[in-house]
Amino acid sequence: MSHLDPLLAEHYETVLQRNPGEQEFHQAVLEVLGTLGPVVRKHREYVDAAIIERICEPERQLIFRVPWTDDAGQVQINRAFRVEFNSALGPYKGGMRFHPSVYLGIVKFLGFEQIFKNALTGMPIGGGKGGSDFDPKGRSDAEVMRFCQSLMTELYRHLGEYTDVPAGDIGVGGREIGYLFGQYKRITNRYESGVLTGKGLAYGGSQVRTEATGYGTVWFTEEMLKTRGQSLSGRRVVVSGSGNVAIYAAQKAIALGAQVVACSDSSGYVVDEAGLDIELLRQVKEVDRARISAYADERGSATFVAGGSVWDVPCEVALPCATQNELDGAEARTLVENGVVAVAEGANMPCTPEAVDVFQAGGVLFAPGKAANAGGVATSALEMQQNASRDSWTFAHTEERLHEIMKGVHDRCATAAEEYGSPGDYVAGANISGFVQVADAMLALGVV
Ligand code: GLU
């Protein structure tokens, strides 16, 4: 992966020099460029039109101050970002992340990934991402509302259903999207439903949006297994994380006959040999906003392990659904030794480059996040469609559409990998398929 084609190596050097200290962004760019050698050899027109340089440089980057007042009357200052990366295929589209680790390098890695992910869905959406170093943990609803209102007071001028359409990500769920939409509506005096996705069902949200990322990850996994004549049924599955991606990945895996035996949060992990109780998990994490240990307190078959790695729990299918770089080379080796057959990234870039190498060298089916977790943003695009036509679809219809889209994402990856000489390599397939679609559109649109 790190052996770059000479046609690409100097562009990577430029990215390093232009974006000092942004380690996650460097990692995401290297991972993509590492697979594009055969593409630029075949299509010199991409090189001639400087597509690589242009695709690595965001069209626009916004950084702004977010002042707000906490419940004690103290003024707090956060920093917020929106990186509008590429609009060749449609309006910038991608979530907002609220987490203390957020800085420009994280937002740019996520925005860069989003370009290719969004292209892979086959929907007309460009790539963007945003966020803030605000930590919602321990904050009251009123504090979260004031923060969201202050953030939107700056961000609204950059948004629009044809311009830039944010959604959620880590730390941004239905509550935050509601406050953000309320403030957008108030400032603009426009009920522009399609300006944000992940909205509540009461005011323009889409069925299945909450479940979409997790469901999509599991369907992608099932498609990969099918290529080897296998399925999820009867398999032992471990998910990491316990946010909305992890919860609904577990739910769909169970629906397909798997046994999901562990999940985690930043404090540790729980093992439940009886199989995870999804309703209890939702109560603990979504309703009570409590730590994962509360799950084990409530359930006799479960044990909580403080700290440690959830990847020590043996499984056949691993679904990392927590955060970037959460699964390293050593953990990947443990998983391979324990007999893992498929790994699909529900989170964005959760496996380190070394971990990916270990899985691929071990013959494990491996799905990168930009393919496996594309169901979330795909359903956001379905939400935009419903908003534009002032319609709302049933759960069953929306779920069916999403399932078809995920099969399409899988097939696009598989076909591109085959065509460019790495059959079965979903990392190469996802990067190549996403890249070619965006590059062709950029070529057609001229130097803009
Ligand atoms: N944050 C999600 C992602 O990583 C969803 C983005 C969206 O729905 O716009 O794809």
Coordinates of C-alpha atoms and ligand atoms in Angstrom, one line a residue:
M1 CA 0.0 0.0 0.0
S2 CA 2.8 2.4 0.8
H3 CA 4.6 1.6 -2.5
L4 CA 3.3 4.5 -4.6
D5 CA 3.4 4.6 -8.4
P6 CA 5.9 7.2 -9.5
L7 CA 3.1 9.0 -11.2
L8 CA 1.5 9.6 -7.8
A9 CA 4.5 9.8 -5.4
E10 CA 5.2 13.5 -5.9
H11 CA 1.5 14.4 -5.4
Y12 CA 1.6 12.6 -2.0
E13 CA 4.8 14.6 -1.1
T14 CA 2.9 17.8 -1.9
V15 CA 0.0 16.7 0.3
L16 CA 2.4 16.2 3.2
Q17 CA 4.0 19.6 2.7
R18 CA 0.8 21.5 2.2
N19 CA -1.0 19.9 5.2
P20 CA 1.6 19.6 7.9
G21 CA 0.7 17.7 11.1
E22 CA -2.6 16.3 9.7
Q23 CA -1.7 12.7 10.2
E24 CA -5.1 11.2 9.7
F25 CA -5.5 13.1 6.4
H26 CA -2.1 11.9 5.2
Q27 CA -3.1 8.3 6.1
A28 CA -6.4 8.6 4.1
V29 CA -4.7 10.1 1.1
L30 CA -1.9 7.5 1.1
E31 CA -4.5 4.7 1.3
V32 CA -6.3 5.9 -1.7
L33 CA -3.3 6.9 -3.9
G34 CA -1.7 3.5 -3.0
T35 CA -4.4 1.8 -5.1
L36 CA -4.6 4.2 -8.0
G37 CA -1.4 3.3 -9.9
P38 CA -3.1 1.1 -12.5
V39 CA -5.8 3.8 -13.0
V40 CA -3.4 6.7 -13.8
R41 CA -1.4 4.3 -16.1
K42 CA -4.5 3.5 -18.1
H43 CA -5.9 7.0 -18.0
R44 CA -3.2 9.6 -18.6
E45 CA -5.9 12.2 -19.1
Y46 CA -6.4 12.2 -15.4
V47 CA -2.8 13.1 -14.9
D48 CA -2.8 15.7 -17.6
A49 CA -5.8 17.5 -16.1
A50 CA -4.2 17.4 -12.6
I51 CA -7.1 15.4 -11.2
I52 CA -5.0 14.0 -8.4
E53 CA -3.8 17.4 -7.2
R54 CA -7.3 18.8 -7.4
I55 CA -9.0 15.9 -5.7
C56 CA -6.6 16.2 -2.7
E57 CA -7.2 19.9 -2.3
P58 CA -10.5 20.9 -0.7
E59 CA -12.6 23.3 -2.7
R60 CA -13.2 25.4 0.4
Q61 CA -12.3 25.1 4.1
L62 CA -14.1 27.0 6.8
I63 CA -12.8 27.4 10.4
F64 CA -14.8 29.5 12.9
R65 CA -15.2 30.3 16.5
V66 CA -18.3 29.1 18.4
P67 CA -18.9 31.1 21.6
W68 CA -21.7 29.9 23.9
T69 CA -22.6 30.1 27.6
D70 CA -22.7 27.1 29.9
D71 CA -25.3 26.4 32.6
A72 CA -23.1 28.1 35.2
G73 CA -23.1 31.3 33.1
Q74 CA -19.4 30.8 32.0
V75 CA -18.5 31.7 28.4
Q76 CA -17.1 28.8 26.5
I77 CA -15.2 28.9 23.2
N78 CA -15.0 26.0 20.7
R79 CA -13.6 25.8 17.2
A80 CA -15.8 24.5 14.4
F81 CA -14.9 23.3 10.8
R82 CA -16.6 22.6 7.6
V83 CA -14.5 21.3 4.7
E84 CA -16.3 21.4 1.4
F85 CA -14.1 19.0 -0.4
N86 CA -15.5 18.1 -3.8
S87 CA -18.7 19.1 -5.6
A88 CA -18.2 17.4 -9.0
L89 CA -21.1 14.9 -8.4
G90 CA -23.5 17.0 -6.3
P91 CA -23.8 19.4 -3.3
Y92 CA -21.2 18.8 -0.6
K93 CA -22.6 16.0 1.6
G94 CA -21.2 14.6 4.9
G95 CA -21.7 14.6 8.6
M96 CA -20.7 16.9 11.5
R97 CA -18.6 15.3 14.3
F98 CA -18.6 16.7 17.8
H99 CA -15.7 15.3 19.8
P100 CA -12.8 16.8 21.7
S101 CA -10.3 15.1 19.3
V102 CA -11.7 17.0 16.3
Y103 CA -9.2 19.3 14.4
L104 CA -8.6 20.1 10.8
G105 CA -6.7 16.9 10.0
I106 CA -9.7 14.7 11.2
V107 CA -12.2 16.7 9.3
K108 CA -10.1 16.5 6.2
F109 CA -9.6 12.8 6.4
L110 CA -13.3 12.3 6.8
G111 CA -14.1 14.7 4.0
F112 CA -11.7 13.1 1.6
E113 CA -13.1 9.6 2.4
Q114 CA -16.6 11.0 1.9
I115 CA -15.9 12.0 -1.8
F116 CA -15.3 8.4 -2.8
K117 CA -17.9 6.9 -0.5
N118 CA -20.6 9.2 -1.8
A119 CA -19.6 8.4 -5.4
L120 CA -19.8 4.7 -4.6
T121 CA -23.5 5.0 -3.6
G122 CA -24.3 6.0 -7.2
M123 CA -26.3 9.0 -5.8
P124 CA -25.7 12.6 -6.9
I125 CA -23.8 13.9 -3.8
G126 CA -20.4 15.5 -3.5
G127 CA -18.1 15.2 -0.5
G128 CA -17.7 17.3 2.6
K129 CA -17.4 17.0 6.4
G130 CA -17.4 19.2 9.4
G131 CA -17.3 19.2 13.2
S132 CA -16.1 20.8 16.3
D133 CA -13.9 20.0 19.3
F134 CA -17.1 20.5 21.5
D135 CA -17.6 17.5 23.9
P136 CA -21.3 16.8 24.3
K137 CA -20.5 14.3 27.1
G138 CA -21.8 15.5 30.4
R139 CA -23.5 18.6 28.9
S140 CA -27.2 19.3 29.6
D141 CA -29.7 19.5 26.7
A142 CA -29.8 23.2 27.1
E143 CA -26.0 23.6 26.8
V144 CA -26.1 21.4 23.7
M145 CA -28.9 23.5 22.2
R146 CA -27.0 26.8 22.8
F147 CA -23.9 25.4 21.3
C148 CA -25.7 24.1 18.2
Q149 CA -27.5 27.4 17.8
S150 CA -24.3 29.4 18.0
L151 CA -22.6 27.0 15.5
M152 CA -25.4 27.3 13.0
T153 CA -25.4 31.1 13.4
E154 CA -22.2 31.1 11.4
L155 CA -22.6 27.9 9.4
Y156 CA -26.0 28.7 7.9
R157 CA -24.6 31.1 5.3
H158 CA -22.5 28.3 3.8
L159 CA -25.3 25.7 3.5
G160 CA -28.2 25.0 1.2
E161 CA -29.9 22.0 -0.4
Y162 CA -28.0 22.7 -3.6
T163 CA -24.8 23.8 -1.8
D164 CA -23.8 21.8 1.3
V165 CA -26.0 19.4 3.3
P166 CA -24.6 18.3 6.7
A167 CA -25.8 15.4 8.8
G168 CA -24.6 13.6 11.9
D169 CA -21.5 11.6 12.8
I170 CA -19.9 10.9 16.2
G171 CA -21.5 13.1 18.9
V172 CA -24.2 14.4 16.5
G173 CA -27.5 12.5 16.5
G174 CA -31.2 13.4 16.3
R175 CA -31.1 15.8 19.2
E176 CA -28.3 17.9 17.7
I177 CA -29.7 17.8 14.2
G178 CA -33.0 19.1 15.6
Y179 CA -31.4 22.1 17.2
L180 CA -29.3 22.8 14.2
F181 CA -32.3 22.7 11.9
G182 CA -34.4 24.8 14.2
Q183 CA -31.7 27.6 14.2
Y184 CA -31.3 27.3 10.4
K185 CA -35.0 27.7 9.9
R186 CA -35.2 30.6 12.2
I187 CA -32.3 32.6 10.7
T188 CA -33.2 32.0 7.1
N189 CA -37.0 32.1 7.5
R190 CA -37.1 29.1 5.1
Y191 CA -38.4 25.6 5.8
E192 CA -35.7 24.1 3.6
S193 CA -36.0 20.5 4.7
G194 CA -33.2 19.2 2.4
V195 CA -30.5 21.4 4.0
L196 CA -29.8 18.8 6.7
T197 CA -30.3 15.1 6.9
G198 CA -30.7 12.8 9.9
K199 CA -33.8 14.8 10.9
G200 CA -36.5 13.4 13.2
L201 CA -39.4 11.6 11.6
A202 CA -41.7 14.4 13.0
Y203 CA -40.1 17.1 10.7
G204 CA -38.9 15.7 7.4
G205 CA -36.6 12.8 8.5
S206 CA -36.4 9.5 6.6
Q207 CA -37.4 6.1 7.9
V208 CA -34.3 3.8 8.2
R209 CA -31.8 6.8 8.4
T210 CA -30.9 5.9 12.1
E211 CA -30.4 2.2 11.3
A212 CA -28.9 2.7 7.8
T213 CA -25.1 2.7 8.5
G214 CA -25.3 -0.4 10.6
Y215 CA -27.7 -2.3 8.4
G216 CA -25.7 -1.4 5.3
T217 CA -22.4 -2.6 6.8
V218 CA -24.0 -6.0 7.5
W219 CA -25.6 -6.3 4.1
F220 CA -22.2 -5.5 2.6
T221 CA -20.6 -8.2 4.7
E222 CA -23.3 -10.7 3.6
E223 CA -22.5 -9.8 -0.1
M224 CA -18.8 -10.4 0.5
L225 CA -19.5 -13.8 2.2
K226 CA -21.7 -14.8 -0.7
T227 CA -18.8 -14.5 -3.1
R228 CA -17.3 -17.4 -1.2
G229 CA -20.5 -19.4 -0.9
Q230 CA -20.8 -18.4 2.8
S231 CA -23.3 -16.3 4.9
L232 CA -23.6 -14.7 8.3
S233 CA -26.1 -17.3 9.5
G234 CA -24.7 -19.1 12.6
R235 CA -21.6 -17.0 12.7
R236 CA -20.1 -15.5 15.8
V237 CA -19.8 -11.7 15.5
V238 CA -18.1 -9.0 17.5
V239 CA -18.8 -5.3 17.0
S240 CA -16.8 -2.5 18.5
G241 CA -18.5 0.7 19.7
S242 CA -22.1 1.0 21.0
G243 CA -23.3 4.1 19.1
N244 CA -25.9 4.0 16.4
V245 CA -23.7 2.2 13.9
A246 CA -22.8 -0.6 16.3
I247 CA -26.3 -1.0 17.7
Y248 CA -28.0 -1.4 14.3
A249 CA -25.2 -3.5 12.8
A250 CA -25.7 -5.9 15.7
Q251 CA -29.4 -5.8 15.2
K252 CA -29.2 -6.7 11.5
A253 CA -26.5 -9.3 12.0
I254 CA -28.9 -11.0 14.5
A255 CA -31.8 -10.8 12.1
L256 CA -29.6 -12.6 9.5
G257 CA -29.0 -15.4 12.0
A258 CA -25.6 -14.4 13.5
Q259 CA -24.8 -14.4 17.2
V260 CA -23.4 -11.0 18.3
V261 CA -21.4 -11.6 21.5
A262 CA -19.5 -8.4 22.3
C263 CA -19.5 -4.6 21.9
S264 CA -17.6 -1.7 23.5
D265 CA -17.3 1.9 24.4
S266 CA -14.3 4.1 25.4
S267 CA -14.4 2.7 28.9
G268 CA -14.1 -1.0 28.0
Y269 CA -16.2 -3.8 26.5
V270 CA -19.0 -6.3 27.4
V271 CA -19.1 -10.0 26.4
D272 CA -22.5 -11.6 26.4
E273 CA -22.4 -15.2 25.4
A274 CA -26.2 -15.4 25.3
G275 CA -26.1 -12.9 22.5
L276 CA -26.5 -9.1 22.8
D277 CA -29.9 -7.8 23.9
I278 CA -30.4 -5.0 21.5
E279 CA -33.3 -3.3 23.4
L280 CA -31.2 -3.2 26.6
L281 CA -28.2 -1.8 24.7
R282 CA -30.4 0.9 23.2
Q283 CA -31.8 1.8 26.6
V284 CA -28.4 2.1 28.1
K285 CA -26.6 4.0 25.3
E286 CA -29.4 5.9 23.5
V287 CA -31.9 6.7 26.2
D288 CA -29.8 6.8 29.4
R289 CA -26.6 7.9 27.7
A290 CA -24.8 5.7 30.2
R291 CA -21.5 3.7 30.1
I292 CA -21.5 0.2 28.7
S293 CA -20.9 -1.3 32.1
A294 CA -24.5 -0.5 32.9
Y295 CA -25.5 -3.2 30.3
A296 CA -23.6 -5.8 32.3
D297 CA -25.2 -4.6 35.5
E298 CA -28.6 -5.3 34.1
R299 CA -27.9 -8.6 32.3
G300 CA -26.7 -11.8 34.1
S301 CA -25.1 -13.4 31.0
A302 CA -22.9 -10.4 30.4
T303 CA -19.5 -9.4 31.9
F304 CA -17.9 -6.0 31.6
V305 CA -14.1 -5.8 31.0
A306 CA -12.6 -2.4 32.0
G307 CA -10.1 -1.1 29.4
G308 CA -8.6 -3.9 27.2
S309 CA -9.5 -4.7 23.7
V310 CA -12.8 -6.1 22.4
W311 CA -10.8 -7.7 19.6
D312 CA -9.5 -10.3 22.1
V313 CA -13.0 -11.8 22.0
P314 CA -12.8 -14.7 19.4
C315 CA -15.2 -14.2 16.4
E316 CA -15.6 -15.1 12.8
V317 CA -16.9 -11.7 11.7
A318 CA -15.5 -8.5 13.1
L319 CA -17.3 -5.2 12.6
P320 CA -15.3 -2.2 13.9
C321 CA -17.9 0.5 14.4
A322 CA -16.2 2.9 16.9
T323 CA -13.7 5.3 15.5
Q324 CA -10.6 5.8 13.4
N325 CA -7.5 3.7 14.1
E326 CA -9.2 1.7 16.8
L327 CA -7.9 -1.7 15.5
D328 CA -4.1 -2.1 15.0
G329 CA -1.8 -4.7 13.6
A330 CA -1.5 -6.7 16.8
E331 CA -5.2 -6.8 17.2
A332 CA -5.6 -7.9 13.6
R333 CA -3.2 -10.7 14.1
T334 CA -5.2 -11.9 17.2
L335 CA -8.4 -11.8 15.1
V336 CA -6.7 -13.8 12.3
E337 CA -5.4 -16.4 14.8
N338 CA -8.9 -16.7 16.3
G339 CA -10.3 -17.6 12.9
V340 CA -11.9 -14.3 11.6
V341 CA -13.2 -14.7 8.0
A342 CA -14.6 -11.3 7.3
V343 CA -14.0 -7.8 8.6
A344 CA -16.2 -4.8 7.6
E345 CA -15.6 -1.2 8.7
G346 CA -18.8 0.4 10.1
A347 CA -16.7 3.3 11.3
N348 CA -14.5 5.5 9.1
M349 CA -10.9 4.2 8.8
P350 CA -11.1 2.1 12.1
C351 CA -8.3 -0.3 10.9
T352 CA -4.8 1.0 10.8
P353 CA -2.9 0.4 7.5
E354 CA -1.0 -2.4 9.2
A355 CA -4.2 -4.1 10.3
V356 CA -5.5 -3.9 6.8
D357 CA -2.3 -5.5 5.5
V358 CA -2.7 -8.3 8.1
F359 CA -6.3 -9.1 7.0
Q360 CA -5.5 -9.0 3.3
A361 CA -2.4 -11.2 3.7
G362 CA -4.4 -13.6 5.8
G363 CA -7.0 -14.1 3.1
V364 CA -9.7 -12.4 5.2
L365 CA -12.6 -10.7 3.3
F366 CA -12.0 -7.0 4.2
A367 CA -14.4 -4.1 3.4
P368 CA -13.2 -0.6 3.8
G369 CA -15.5 2.0 5.5
K370 CA -16.0 4.0 2.4
A371 CA -17.8 1.0 0.9
A372 CA -19.2 -0.8 3.9
N373 CA -20.6 2.2 5.8
A374 CA -21.9 4.0 2.8
G375 CA -25.5 3.1 3.7
G376 CA -25.7 6.0 6.1
V377 CA -25.0 8.7 3.6
A378 CA -27.0 6.8 0.9
T379 CA -30.1 7.0 3.1
S380 CA -29.3 10.7 3.6
A381 CA -29.6 11.0 -0.1
L382 CA -32.9 9.2 0.0
E383 CA -34.0 11.7 2.7
M384 CA -33.1 14.5 0.3
Q385 CA -35.1 12.9 -2.4
Q386 CA -38.1 12.6 -0.1
N387 CA -37.7 16.2 1.0
A388 CA -37.4 17.5 -2.6
S389 CA -40.6 15.7 -3.7
R390 CA -42.4 16.5 -0.4
D391 CA -43.0 12.9 0.1
S392 CA -42.2 10.3 2.8
W393 CA -41.7 6.6 2.2
T394 CA -42.5 3.6 4.4
F395 CA -39.9 1.8 6.4
A396 CA -40.2 -1.3 4.1
H397 CA -39.8 0.7 0.9
T398 CA -36.8 2.7 2.2
E399 CA -35.1 -0.4 3.6
E400 CA -35.5 -2.1 0.2
R401 CA -34.0 0.9 -1.6
L402 CA -31.0 0.8 0.8
H403 CA -30.5 -2.9 0.4
E404 CA -30.4 -2.5 -3.4
I405 CA -27.9 0.4 -3.0
M406 CA -25.6 -1.7 -0.8
K407 CA -25.6 -4.5 -3.3
G408 CA -24.7 -1.9 -6.0
V409 CA -21.8 -0.6 -3.8
H410 CA -20.5 -4.1 -3.4
D411 CA -20.8 -4.9 -7.1
R412 CA -19.1 -1.6 -8.1
C413 CA -16.2 -2.4 -5.8
A414 CA -15.9 -6.0 -7.0
T415 CA -16.1 -5.0 -10.7
A416 CA -13.5 -2.3 -10.4
A417 CA -11.1 -4.5 -8.5
E418 CA -11.4 -7.2 -11.2
E419 CA -11.0 -4.7 -14.0
Y420 CA -7.8 -3.2 -12.6
G421 CA -6.1 -6.5 -11.7
S422 CA -6.9 -7.1 -8.0
P423 CA -9.9 -9.4 -7.9
G424 CA -11.4 -9.7 -4.4
D425 CA -9.5 -6.6 -3.1
Y426 CA -12.3 -4.3 -1.9
V427 CA -9.9 -1.6 -0.8
A428 CA -8.6 -1.2 -4.3
G429 CA -12.1 -1.7 -5.8
A430 CA -13.7 1.0 -3.6
N431 CA -11.0 3.5 -4.2
I432 CA -10.9 2.9 -7.9
S433 CA -14.6 2.9 -8.6
G434 CA -15.2 6.0 -6.5
F435 CA -12.2 7.8 -8.0
V436 CA -13.1 7.1 -11.6
Q437 CA -16.6 8.4 -11.2
V438 CA -15.5 11.6 -9.6
A439 CA -12.5 12.0 -12.0
D440 CA -14.7 11.6 -15.1
A441 CA -17.1 14.3 -13.8
M442 CA -14.2 16.6 -13.0
L443 CA -12.8 16.2 -16.5
A444 CA -16.2 17.0 -18.0
L445 CA -16.6 20.1 -15.9
G446 CA -13.3 21.7 -16.9
V447 CA -10.7 23.4 -14.7
V448 CA -12.9 24.7 -11.8
Ligands
GLU1 N1 -21.3 10.7 8.9 C1 -21.8 9.7 8.1 C2 -20.7 9.2 7.2 O1 -19.6 9.1 7.7 C3 -23.1 10.1 7.3 C4 -23.0 11.4 6.4 C5 -24.3 11.9 5.9 O2 -25.3 11.2 6.1 O3 -24.2 12.9 5.2 O4 -20.9 8.8 6.0

